[in-house]
Coordinates of C-alpha atoms and ligand atoms in Angstrom, one line a residue:
M1 CA 135.0 8.6 93.8
T2 CA 138.3 8.3 95.6
F3 CA 139.6 11.5 97.3
S4 CA 141.9 12.2 100.2
L5 CA 141.9 14.7 103.1
H6 CA 144.8 15.8 105.2
G7 CA 145.2 16.4 108.9
T8 CA 147.5 16.1 111.9
P9 CA 148.4 12.5 112.7
V10 CA 148.2 12.0 116.5
S11 CA 148.3 8.2 116.7
K12 CA 150.3 6.1 114.2
G13 CA 149.3 3.1 112.3
I14 CA 146.8 2.3 109.5
A15 CA 143.1 1.7 109.9
I16 CA 140.8 0.5 107.2
G17 CA 137.0 0.5 107.8
K18 CA 133.7 2.1 107.3
A19 CA 133.0 5.6 108.5
V20 CA 130.7 6.1 111.5
L21 CA 129.6 9.8 111.7
I22 CA 129.2 10.9 115.3
S23 CA 127.5 14.0 116.4
R24 CA 127.4 15.8 119.7
A25 CA 126.8 19.5 119.6
A26 CA 123.4 20.9 118.8
L27 CA 124.1 21.9 115.3
E28 CA 126.8 19.4 114.5
V29 CA 124.5 16.7 113.4
S30 CA 124.9 13.2 112.0
H31 CA 124.2 12.9 108.3
Y32 CA 122.8 9.5 107.4
L33 CA 120.1 7.9 105.4
V34 CA 117.4 6.2 107.4
E35 CA 116.7 2.6 106.4
P36 CA 114.0 2.2 103.7
G37 CA 110.6 1.8 105.4
K38 CA 111.7 3.8 108.5
E39 CA 110.9 7.2 107.0
E40 CA 107.6 7.7 108.8
A41 CA 109.2 6.8 112.2
E42 CA 111.9 9.4 111.5
A43 CA 109.3 12.0 110.5
Q44 CA 107.5 11.3 113.8
K45 CA 110.8 11.8 115.7
L46 CA 111.0 15.3 114.3
L47 CA 107.4 16.1 115.2
D48 CA 107.9 14.7 118.7
A49 CA 111.0 16.9 119.1
F50 CA 108.9 20.0 118.0
D51 CA 106.2 19.0 120.6
Q52 CA 108.8 18.6 123.3
V53 CA 110.2 22.1 122.7
R54 CA 106.7 23.5 122.5
R55 CA 106.0 22.0 126.0
E56 CA 109.3 23.4 127.3
L57 CA 108.5 26.9 126.1
E58 CA 105.1 26.7 127.7
Q59 CA 106.7 25.7 130.9
L60 CA 109.1 28.6 130.7
R61 CA 106.3 31.0 130.0
L62 CA 104.2 29.7 133.0
G63 CA 107.3 29.9 135.2
L64 CA 108.1 33.5 134.4
P65 CA 108.2 35.6 137.6
K66 CA 105.6 38.4 137.7
D67 CA 108.4 41.0 137.6
A68 CA 110.1 39.5 134.7
P69 CA 110.9 42.0 132.0
Q70 CA 108.3 42.3 129.2
E71 CA 110.9 41.4 126.6
M72 CA 111.2 38.0 128.1
A73 CA 107.6 37.1 127.5
A74 CA 107.8 38.6 124.0
F75 CA 110.9 36.6 123.3
L76 CA 109.1 33.4 124.3
D77 CA 106.1 34.3 122.2
V78 CA 108.2 34.9 119.1
H79 CA 109.8 31.5 119.6
G80 CA 106.4 29.9 120.1
M81 CA 105.3 31.4 116.8
I82 CA 108.3 30.2 115.0
L83 CA 107.7 26.7 116.4
A84 CA 104.1 26.7 115.3
D85 CA 104.8 27.9 111.8
P86 CA 104.4 24.8 109.6
A87 CA 107.2 26.2 107.2
L88 CA 109.8 25.0 109.6
T89 CA 108.5 21.4 109.6
E90 CA 107.1 21.0 106.1
K91 CA 110.3 21.0 104.1
P92 CA 112.3 18.8 106.5
M93 CA 109.4 16.3 106.5
K94 CA 109.6 16.2 102.7
L95 CA 113.4 15.7 102.9
I96 CA 112.9 12.8 105.3
R97 CA 110.3 11.1 103.3
A98 CA 111.7 11.7 99.8
Q99 CA 115.4 11.6 100.5
R100 CA 115.5 9.4 103.6
M101 CA 117.6 12.1 105.4
N102 CA 117.7 11.7 109.2
A103 CA 115.6 14.2 111.1
A104 CA 118.4 16.4 112.4
W105 CA 120.0 16.6 109.0
A106 CA 116.8 17.5 107.3
L107 CA 116.1 20.2 109.8
T108 CA 119.6 21.8 109.5
T109 CA 119.3 21.7 105.7
E110 CA 116.1 23.8 106.0
L111 CA 117.7 26.0 108.6
N112 CA 120.7 26.7 106.4
D113 CA 118.3 27.7 103.5
L114 CA 116.4 30.0 105.8
L115 CA 119.5 31.6 107.2
E116 CA 120.8 32.3 103.8
Q117 CA 117.5 34.0 102.8
F118 CA 117.7 36.1 106.0
S119 CA 121.3 37.1 105.3
E120 CA 120.1 38.9 102.2
I121 CA 117.5 41.0 104.1
E122 CA 118.6 44.5 104.9
D123 CA 115.9 45.3 107.5
L124 CA 117.8 45.0 110.8
Y125 CA 114.7 43.9 112.8
L126 CA 114.0 41.1 110.4
K127 CA 117.6 40.1 110.2
E128 CA 117.5 39.7 114.0
R129 CA 114.8 37.1 113.6
A130 CA 117.3 34.8 111.9
N131 CA 118.8 34.4 115.3
D132 CA 115.5 33.4 116.8
I133 CA 115.0 30.8 114.1
R134 CA 118.4 29.4 114.7
Q135 CA 117.8 29.2 118.5
V136 CA 114.5 27.4 118.0
A137 CA 116.0 25.0 115.5
E138 CA 118.9 24.3 118.0
R139 CA 116.5 23.5 120.7
V140 CA 114.7 21.0 118.5
I141 CA 118.0 19.4 117.5
K142 CA 119.0 19.2 121.1
A143 CA 115.7 17.5 121.8
L144 CA 116.4 15.1 118.9
N145 CA 119.8 14.4 120.3
A146 CA 118.4 13.9 123.8
Q147 CA 116.3 11.1 122.4
K148 CA 119.6 9.3 122.3
K149 CA 121.3 8.7 125.6
D150 CA 124.8 9.5 124.7
V151 CA 127.2 9.9 121.9
L152 CA 127.8 6.2 121.6
E153 CA 124.2 5.6 120.6
D154 CA 125.1 7.1 117.3
V155 CA 126.9 3.9 116.7
A156 CA 123.6 2.2 116.2
L157 CA 123.6 4.1 112.9
L158 CA 125.6 1.2 111.5
S159 CA 123.2 -1.0 109.8
P160 CA 123.0 -4.7 111.0
S161 CA 124.8 -5.8 107.8
D162 CA 127.8 -3.7 108.9
I163 CA 128.3 -5.5 112.2
G164 CA 131.7 -7.2 112.1
V165 CA 133.0 -4.6 109.7
E166 CA 135.8 -2.5 111.1
S167 CA 134.7 1.1 111.7
I168 CA 136.3 4.5 111.9
V169 CA 134.7 7.3 113.9
V170 CA 134.4 10.6 112.0
A171 CA 133.3 13.7 114.0
H172 CA 133.5 17.4 113.9
D173 CA 135.0 17.3 117.4
I174 CA 135.0 14.9 120.3
A175 CA 135.4 16.1 123.9
P176 CA 138.2 14.3 125.7
H177 CA 135.8 12.6 128.0
D178 CA 133.6 11.3 125.1
M179 CA 136.8 10.0 123.5
L180 CA 137.4 8.0 126.7
R181 CA 134.0 6.4 126.4
F182 CA 135.1 4.9 123.1
K183 CA 137.8 2.9 124.9
D184 CA 135.5 -0.2 125.3
H185 CA 134.3 0.0 121.7
A186 CA 135.9 -1.8 118.8
F187 CA 136.7 1.2 116.6
T188 CA 139.8 1.0 114.5
G189 CA 140.4 4.7 114.0
F190 CA 139.4 8.3 114.6
V191 CA 139.1 11.4 112.4
T192 CA 138.0 14.8 113.6
D193 CA 137.6 18.2 111.9
L194 CA 139.1 20.1 114.9
G195 CA 142.0 19.6 117.3
G196 CA 145.7 19.9 117.5
K197 CA 148.4 17.3 118.2
T198 CA 148.4 17.8 121.9
S199 CA 144.8 18.6 122.5
H200 CA 143.4 16.4 125.2
T201 CA 141.2 14.7 122.7
A202 CA 144.3 13.7 120.7
I203 CA 146.1 12.5 123.9
V204 CA 143.2 10.2 124.8
A205 CA 143.0 9.0 121.1
R206 CA 146.7 8.1 121.3
S207 CA 146.2 6.3 124.6
M208 CA 143.8 4.0 122.8
E209 CA 146.6 2.9 120.5
I210 CA 144.6 3.2 117.4
P211 CA 145.3 5.4 114.4
A212 CA 143.9 8.9 114.7
L213 CA 143.9 12.2 112.7
V214 CA 142.7 15.5 114.0
G215 CA 142.4 18.9 112.3
V216 CA 141.1 17.2 109.1
R217 CA 139.0 20.2 108.1
H218 CA 135.5 19.5 106.8
A219 CA 136.0 15.7 107.2
S220 CA 132.6 15.3 108.9
E221 CA 130.9 17.2 106.0
M222 CA 132.7 15.5 103.2
I223 CA 132.7 11.9 104.5
R224 CA 129.4 10.2 104.4
H225 CA 128.2 7.6 106.9
G226 CA 129.2 4.2 105.7
D227 CA 132.0 5.4 103.3
W228 CA 135.0 3.1 103.1
L229 CA 138.1 4.8 104.6
V230 CA 141.8 4.2 104.8
L231 CA 143.3 6.2 107.7
D232 CA 147.0 6.6 107.4
G233 CA 148.3 7.7 110.8
E234 CA 151.9 7.9 109.5
R235 CA 151.3 10.4 106.7
G236 CA 148.3 12.2 108.2
V237 CA 145.9 11.4 105.4
V238 CA 142.5 9.8 105.1
I239 CA 141.5 8.3 101.8
V240 CA 137.8 8.1 101.1
A241 CA 136.4 5.4 98.9
P242 CA 139.8 3.8 98.0
D243 CA 140.0 1.5 95.0
D244 CA 140.9 -2.1 95.3
Q245 CA 144.5 -1.6 94.4
L246 CA 145.0 1.0 97.1
L247 CA 143.2 -1.1 99.6
A248 CA 145.5 -4.0 98.9
E249 CA 148.6 -1.9 99.3
Y250 CA 147.4 -0.5 102.6
R251 CA 146.4 -4.0 103.9
K252 CA 150.0 -5.0 103.2
L253 CA 151.4 -2.0 105.1
Q254 CA 149.0 -2.7 107.9
T255 CA 150.3 -6.3 108.2
Q256 CA 153.9 -5.1 108.2
G257 CA 153.1 -2.6 111.0
L258 CA 151.7 -5.4 113.1
R259 CA 154.7 -7.5 112.5
E260 CA 157.0 -4.7 113.7
A261 CA 154.9 -4.1 116.8
R262 CA 155.3 -7.8 117.7
K263 CA 159.0 -7.5 117.4
L264 CA 159.1 -4.5 119.6
Q265 CA 157.4 -6.5 122.4
Q266 CA 160.7 -8.4 122.8
L267 CA 162.2 -5.2 124.5
K268 CA 159.6 -5.4 127.3
H269 CA 161.8 -7.1 129.8
S270 CA 165.2 -5.7 128.9
R271 CA 166.9 -3.1 131.2
T272 CA 166.4 0.5 130.2
A273 CA 169.9 2.0 129.7
T274 CA 171.7 3.8 126.9
A275 CA 174.5 2.2 124.9
D276 CA 177.0 4.0 127.2
N277 CA 175.2 2.6 130.3
V278 CA 173.2 5.6 131.6
E279 CA 170.2 4.2 133.4
I280 CA 166.9 5.8 132.3
E281 CA 163.5 5.5 134.0
L282 CA 160.4 5.2 131.9
F283 CA 157.1 6.1 133.6
A284 CA 153.6 5.9 132.3
N285 CA 150.9 8.5 131.8
I286 CA 147.4 7.2 132.5
E287 CA 143.9 8.5 132.4
L288 CA 142.0 5.6 134.0
P289 CA 143.1 3.4 136.9
E290 CA 143.0 0.2 134.8
D291 CA 145.6 1.6 132.4
A292 CA 148.1 0.8 135.1
V293 CA 147.8 -2.9 134.2
Q294 CA 149.3 -2.4 130.7
A295 CA 151.7 0.2 132.0
L296 CA 153.2 -2.3 134.3
A297 CA 153.2 -5.1 131.8
L298 CA 155.2 -2.9 129.4
G299 CA 157.8 -2.3 132.0
A300 CA 156.9 1.2 133.3
V301 CA 158.7 1.8 136.6
G302 CA 155.8 3.9 138.0
V303 CA 153.0 6.2 137.0
G304 CA 154.5 9.6 136.2
L305 CA 151.2 11.2 135.5
F306 CA 147.7 10.1 136.5
R307 CA 145.4 12.6 134.9
S308 CA 142.9 12.4 137.8
E309 CA 140.5 14.8 136.2
F310 CA 139.1 12.1 134.0
L311 CA 137.3 10.8 137.1
F312 CA 135.5 14.2 137.2
M313 CA 134.5 14.6 133.6
D314 CA 131.7 12.1 133.2
R315 CA 128.6 14.0 132.2
N316 CA 126.3 11.3 133.5
Q317 CA 127.8 11.0 137.0
A318 CA 128.0 13.1 140.1
M319 CA 131.4 14.3 141.3
P320 CA 133.1 11.3 143.0
D321 CA 133.2 11.7 146.8
E322 CA 136.2 11.1 149.0
D323 CA 135.6 7.4 149.4
Q324 CA 135.1 6.8 145.6
Q325 CA 138.2 8.7 144.8
Y326 CA 140.2 6.9 147.5
R327 CA 139.1 3.6 145.9
E328 CA 140.3 4.7 142.4
Y329 CA 143.6 6.0 143.6
R330 CA 144.2 3.0 145.8
R331 CA 143.5 0.7 142.8
V332 CA 146.3 2.3 140.8
V333 CA 148.6 2.2 143.9
D334 CA 147.8 -1.5 144.4
L335 CA 148.2 -2.3 140.7
M336 CA 151.6 -0.7 140.6
H337 CA 152.9 -2.9 143.5
G338 CA 154.8 -0.3 145.5
L339 CA 156.1 1.7 142.5
P340 CA 155.6 5.5 142.6
V341 CA 152.3 6.9 141.4
N342 CA 152.1 10.6 140.7
I343 CA 148.4 11.5 141.1
R344 CA 148.0 14.9 139.5
T345 CA 145.3 16.9 141.2
I346 CA 142.3 17.8 139.1
D347 CA 143.2 19.7 135.9
V348 CA 139.9 20.8 134.4
G349 CA 139.2 23.9 132.4
A350 CA 140.3 24.9 128.9
D351 CA 139.5 21.9 126.7
K352 CA 138.6 19.6 129.6
A353 CA 135.1 20.4 130.9
L354 CA 133.8 19.2 134.2
G355 CA 131.0 16.7 134.2
A356 CA 127.5 18.2 134.6
G357 CA 126.9 15.9 137.6
G358 CA 129.0 18.0 139.9
D359 CA 127.3 20.7 142.0
V360 CA 130.1 23.1 141.4
S361 CA 130.6 26.3 139.5
Q362 CA 132.0 25.8 136.1
T363 CA 135.6 26.1 135.2
G364 CA 137.0 28.5 132.6
T365 CA 137.1 27.4 129.0
S366 CA 140.0 29.6 128.0
P367 CA 143.5 28.1 128.3
L368 CA 144.4 31.3 130.1
G369 CA 141.4 31.1 132.5
L370 CA 140.4 29.2 135.6
R371 CA 142.1 26.0 135.0
A372 CA 143.9 23.3 137.1
I373 CA 145.3 24.5 140.4
R374 CA 143.7 27.9 139.9
W375 CA 140.3 26.3 139.9
S376 CA 141.1 23.9 142.7
L377 CA 142.1 26.9 144.9
T378 CA 138.8 28.5 144.3
E379 CA 137.0 25.3 145.3
P380 CA 138.9 24.4 148.5
E381 CA 136.3 21.8 149.6
I382 CA 136.6 19.9 146.4
F383 CA 140.4 20.2 146.5
L384 CA 140.6 19.1 150.2
T385 CA 138.4 16.1 149.4
Q386 CA 140.8 15.1 146.6
L387 CA 143.9 15.6 148.8
R388 CA 142.4 13.5 151.6
A389 CA 141.6 10.7 149.1
I390 CA 145.2 10.8 147.7
L391 CA 146.6 10.9 151.2
R392 CA 144.6 7.9 152.2
A393 CA 145.8 6.0 149.2
S394 CA 149.4 6.8 150.3
A395 CA 149.0 4.5 153.3
H396 CA 149.1 1.6 150.8
G397 CA 152.0 2.4 148.5
Q398 CA 153.9 5.3 146.9
A399 CA 151.1 7.7 146.1
R400 CA 152.5 11.1 145.5
I401 CA 150.7 14.5 144.9
M402 CA 151.5 16.4 141.8
I403 CA 150.2 19.9 141.2
P404 CA 149.4 21.3 137.7
M405 CA 149.8 24.9 136.4
L406 CA 151.5 26.6 139.3
A407 CA 153.1 29.9 138.6
H408 CA 152.9 32.0 141.8
A409 CA 154.5 31.7 145.2
K410 CA 151.2 32.4 146.9
E411 CA 149.6 29.5 145.0
I412 CA 152.3 27.3 146.3
D413 CA 151.7 28.5 149.8
E414 CA 148.0 28.0 149.6
T415 CA 148.4 24.5 148.2
F416 CA 150.7 23.4 151.0
R417 CA 148.4 25.0 153.6
L418 CA 145.5 22.9 152.2
I419 CA 147.7 19.7 152.1
E420 CA 148.5 20.3 155.8
K421 CA 144.8 20.9 156.5
A422 CA 143.8 17.6 154.7
K423 CA 146.4 15.8 156.8
Q424 CA 144.9 17.2 160.0
Q425 CA 141.4 16.3 159.0
L426 CA 142.5 12.7 158.4
H427 CA 144.4 12.7 161.6
Q428 CA 141.2 13.8 163.5
R429 CA 139.3 11.0 161.8
G430 CA 141.9 8.5 162.8
L431 CA 142.6 7.5 159.1
A432 CA 146.0 6.3 157.9
F433 CA 148.2 8.2 155.5
N434 CA 151.9 8.7 154.7
P435 CA 152.7 12.0 156.6
K436 CA 155.8 12.3 154.5
I437 CA 154.0 12.0 151.2
Q438 CA 156.0 13.5 148.3
V439 CA 154.6 16.6 146.6
G440 CA 155.7 17.6 143.1
A441 CA 155.0 20.5 140.8
M442 CA 154.4 20.5 137.1
I443 CA 156.5 23.0 135.3
E444 CA 154.2 24.0 132.4
I445 CA 153.9 27.8 132.6
P446 CA 156.9 29.7 131.3
A447 CA 156.9 31.9 134.4
A448 CA 157.5 28.8 136.6
A449 CA 160.4 27.7 134.3
L450 CA 161.9 31.2 134.6
V451 CA 161.8 31.2 138.4
L452 CA 162.7 27.5 138.8
P453 CA 164.7 27.9 142.1
L454 CA 161.3 28.7 143.8
F455 CA 160.1 25.3 142.7
I456 CA 163.3 23.5 143.4
N457 CA 163.4 24.8 146.9
R458 CA 159.8 23.8 147.8
F459 CA 159.0 20.6 146.0
D460 CA 160.2 17.0 146.2
F461 CA 160.1 16.5 142.5
L462 CA 159.3 18.3 139.3
S463 CA 157.7 17.2 136.0
I464 CA 157.7 19.3 132.8
G465 CA 154.4 19.5 131.1
T466 CA 155.7 20.3 127.6
N467 CA 152.2 20.4 126.1
D468 CA 151.3 23.4 128.1
L469 CA 154.8 24.8 128.3
I470 CA 154.8 25.0 124.5
Q471 CA 151.2 26.3 124.4
Y472 CA 152.0 29.2 126.7
T473 CA 155.5 30.0 125.5
L474 CA 154.4 30.2 121.9
A475 CA 151.0 31.7 122.7
I476 CA 149.0 29.2 120.7
D477 CA 145.9 27.4 121.9
R478 CA 146.9 23.7 121.7
A479 CA 143.3 22.7 120.9
D480 CA 142.9 25.2 118.0
H481 CA 143.6 23.6 114.7
A482 CA 144.0 27.0 113.0
V483 CA 147.3 27.5 114.9
A484 CA 148.3 23.8 115.1
H485 CA 151.1 24.4 112.6
L486 CA 152.8 26.8 115.0
Y487 CA 153.0 24.2 117.7
D488 CA 156.7 23.5 117.6
P489 CA 158.6 21.5 120.2
L490 CA 161.8 22.4 118.5
H491 CA 161.3 26.2 118.7
P492 CA 164.6 27.6 120.1
A493 CA 162.7 29.2 122.9
I494 CA 161.4 25.8 124.0
L495 CA 164.8 24.1 123.8
Y496 CA 166.2 27.0 125.8
L497 CA 163.6 26.5 128.5
L498 CA 164.0 22.7 128.6
D499 CA 167.7 23.0 128.9
S500 CA 167.5 25.6 131.6
I501 CA 164.9 23.6 133.7
I502 CA 166.6 20.2 133.3
S503 CA 170.1 21.4 134.1
Q504 CA 169.0 23.5 137.1
A505 CA 167.1 20.5 138.6
N506 CA 169.9 18.1 137.9
R507 CA 172.4 20.4 139.6
A508 CA 170.1 20.7 142.6
N509 CA 169.5 16.9 142.7
V510 CA 165.8 17.3 142.5
P511 CA 164.2 14.6 140.3
I512 CA 163.0 16.1 137.0
A513 CA 160.8 14.3 134.5
V514 CA 159.1 15.3 131.2
C515 CA 155.5 14.1 131.1
G516 CA 154.2 16.0 128.1
E517 CA 153.8 14.4 124.7
M518 CA 157.5 15.2 123.8
A519 CA 158.6 12.4 126.2
G520 CA 156.6 9.8 124.2
D521 CA 157.9 10.9 120.8
P522 CA 160.7 8.6 119.7
G523 CA 161.9 11.2 117.3
L524 CA 162.8 13.5 120.2
T525 CA 164.2 10.9 122.6
K526 CA 167.8 11.6 121.8
L527 CA 167.3 15.3 122.1
L528 CA 165.9 14.9 125.6
L529 CA 168.7 12.6 126.6
A530 CA 171.2 15.2 125.2
L531 CA 169.6 17.8 127.5
G532 CA 170.3 15.5 130.5
L533 CA 166.8 14.0 131.0
T534 CA 166.8 10.6 132.7
D535 CA 163.1 10.4 133.7
F536 CA 160.5 10.1 130.9
S537 CA 156.8 9.8 131.4
M538 CA 154.5 8.9 128.5
H539 CA 151.6 6.9 127.4
F540 CA 152.3 3.2 127.7
S541 CA 151.8 2.7 124.0
Q542 CA 155.0 4.7 123.4
L543 CA 157.2 3.0 126.0
L544 CA 158.8 0.4 123.8
L545 CA 159.3 2.8 120.9
V546 CA 161.1 5.2 123.2
K547 CA 163.0 2.4 124.8
R548 CA 164.3 1.3 121.5
E549 CA 165.8 4.7 120.9
I550 CA 167.3 4.8 124.4
L551 CA 169.1 1.5 123.9
K552 CA 170.8 2.8 120.7
A553 CA 171.8 6.2 122.2
N554 CA 175.1 7.4 123.5
V555 CA 174.5 10.1 126.0
G556 CA 178.2 11.2 126.2
L557 CA 178.2 11.9 122.5
L558 CA 174.8 13.5 122.5
K559 CA 175.8 15.9 125.3
A560 CA 178.9 16.9 123.4
R561 CA 176.7 17.9 120.4
I562 CA 173.8 19.6 122.1
S563 CA 175.3 23.1 122.5
R564 CA 175.3 23.6 118.7
V565 CA 171.6 22.9 118.6
L566 CA 170.9 25.3 121.4
K567 CA 172.8 28.1 119.8
A568 CA 171.1 27.7 116.4
Y569 CA 168.4 30.2 116.0
E570 CA 168.0 30.1 112.2
P571 CA 166.0 27.1 111.0
E572 CA 168.7 25.8 108.5
A573 CA 171.4 26.0 111.2
Q574 CA 169.1 24.2 113.6
A575 CA 168.2 21.5 111.2
K576 CA 171.9 20.9 110.5
A577 CA 172.8 20.8 114.2
L578 CA 169.9 18.4 114.9
E579 CA 170.9 16.2 112.0
R580 CA 174.4 15.9 113.4
L581 CA 173.0 15.3 116.9
L582 CA 170.7 12.5 115.8
S583 CA 173.1 10.8 113.3
Ligands
PEP601 C1 151.3 18.9 129.7 O1 150.8 20.0 129.7 O2 152.4 18.6 129.1 C2 150.7 17.8 130.5 C3 151.4 16.7 130.6 O3 149.5 18.0 131.0 P1 148.2 18.0 130.2 O4 148.5 17.5 128.8 O5 147.2 17.1 130.8 O6 147.8 19.4 130.2
MG602 MG1 149.4 20.5 131.2

């Protein structure tokens, strides 16, 4: 039966293919049917996972210190008893054998049944036991998941007859780093239950230049592995099990889209200036060093934002040391042939988790927590290592340091103190670097925007991170789909801040760019030009789309019309003023 689900489009285009359900978290499991004849092997997997958890618990029990509280041992005993109770394996085994459910799916089905029964119990003590059962089941599912090496092994779920068929990833959520791993795989689209337009997962999806939808609630429950899907990244809809007529229509649209993309390529080598001859500079945002190749090929005049944290987020790798980082930064600098490269210092925390390989304390997961420069300043050795690596790369080209999430003067002081220290350390080791390396700040916390002279006076260049500036100004978590509808780049408060930042920086002659997702949205290009922006930094996939808008724009006219937009607080008045601006 055909049905459609709606979500937030984060990367345009149309994808047609079979669904591949991907799981990651303990209880967010893949739902698929095992191949006929493989039921016993699947049942054995479940038993093995139970055995493994039993052994783990025994180890824990043996390793308990003598003075461990009694409750600890009791707790492990209860879990041991739950594990040994055949009730928890019997039904899942039946589901695997009779319905060919995969092991984790079968176990969660039983778990959900049990939890429902427990929810009706009034006795508080017994009610508590539901938690124990959940924890035990989670351990077993973790063990089942660990039987696979990483998230991409789920891809093996496609049956051999599906090879060669285009496939679309469907998941509850995908961490930004896992998304990056998909880069080398031939998927044609992504659908996730969670996420907002500027969540880091969405940003990485967009960087892969394939259609993607986030915030498609319950997609991973309603779509089954192997379902045919049409993903419409323009309208934000995924159509499940489309009929032949719909498929044919979408195939036609897909071909048209490809034709337009080819036409756009002709703009690659033209000069970037508006119709009234204002020169504009287009920079690229990159996550991996090799992205620089395409950025350059599409005419970027530098890297405006290298999100260096992606070198630190691999779960399977240790933190890169100074030499490793130097090699990566140098690679980008070399690939860009003397053009500027803004290497943003590590911005982990919030929705970007550090890889487990690093021997460091974890970052905060709240967007208001220990993130970006706040974290770097609590880990000075890691920060110094990164600064030395960037400085060494600056001996080979225009590597520049860019600092995320600054708000306080004392953070700025401490950052510059550590940059000086890193320089001294390199000097002592006799290693080359550019002593006059440029240092820039991201303006992405409203407090920074409101005290801009502090930043203008101390930094060589500034770059507005609109993703965070919007998140923090409007008080909405950019990764939370429940408030995604409130994420509004056109909110009068945002326009007020952008106008204030850009005009102050321009007056002071301090280079100012926008490197948030707003810069790469062709629908907002004229607005940013009207505000006086001349440096845009975006994912390279957006470069030519934005360039097309720039070539058509008349900045003189736009500037004459912007004050009406800025003064319009009522939505209708704003819409009218915007329409006039963009006409
Ligand atoms: C931003 O906040 O706009 C930005 C460019 O940084 P990130 O998206 O990596 O937080
Ligand atoms: Mg940011």
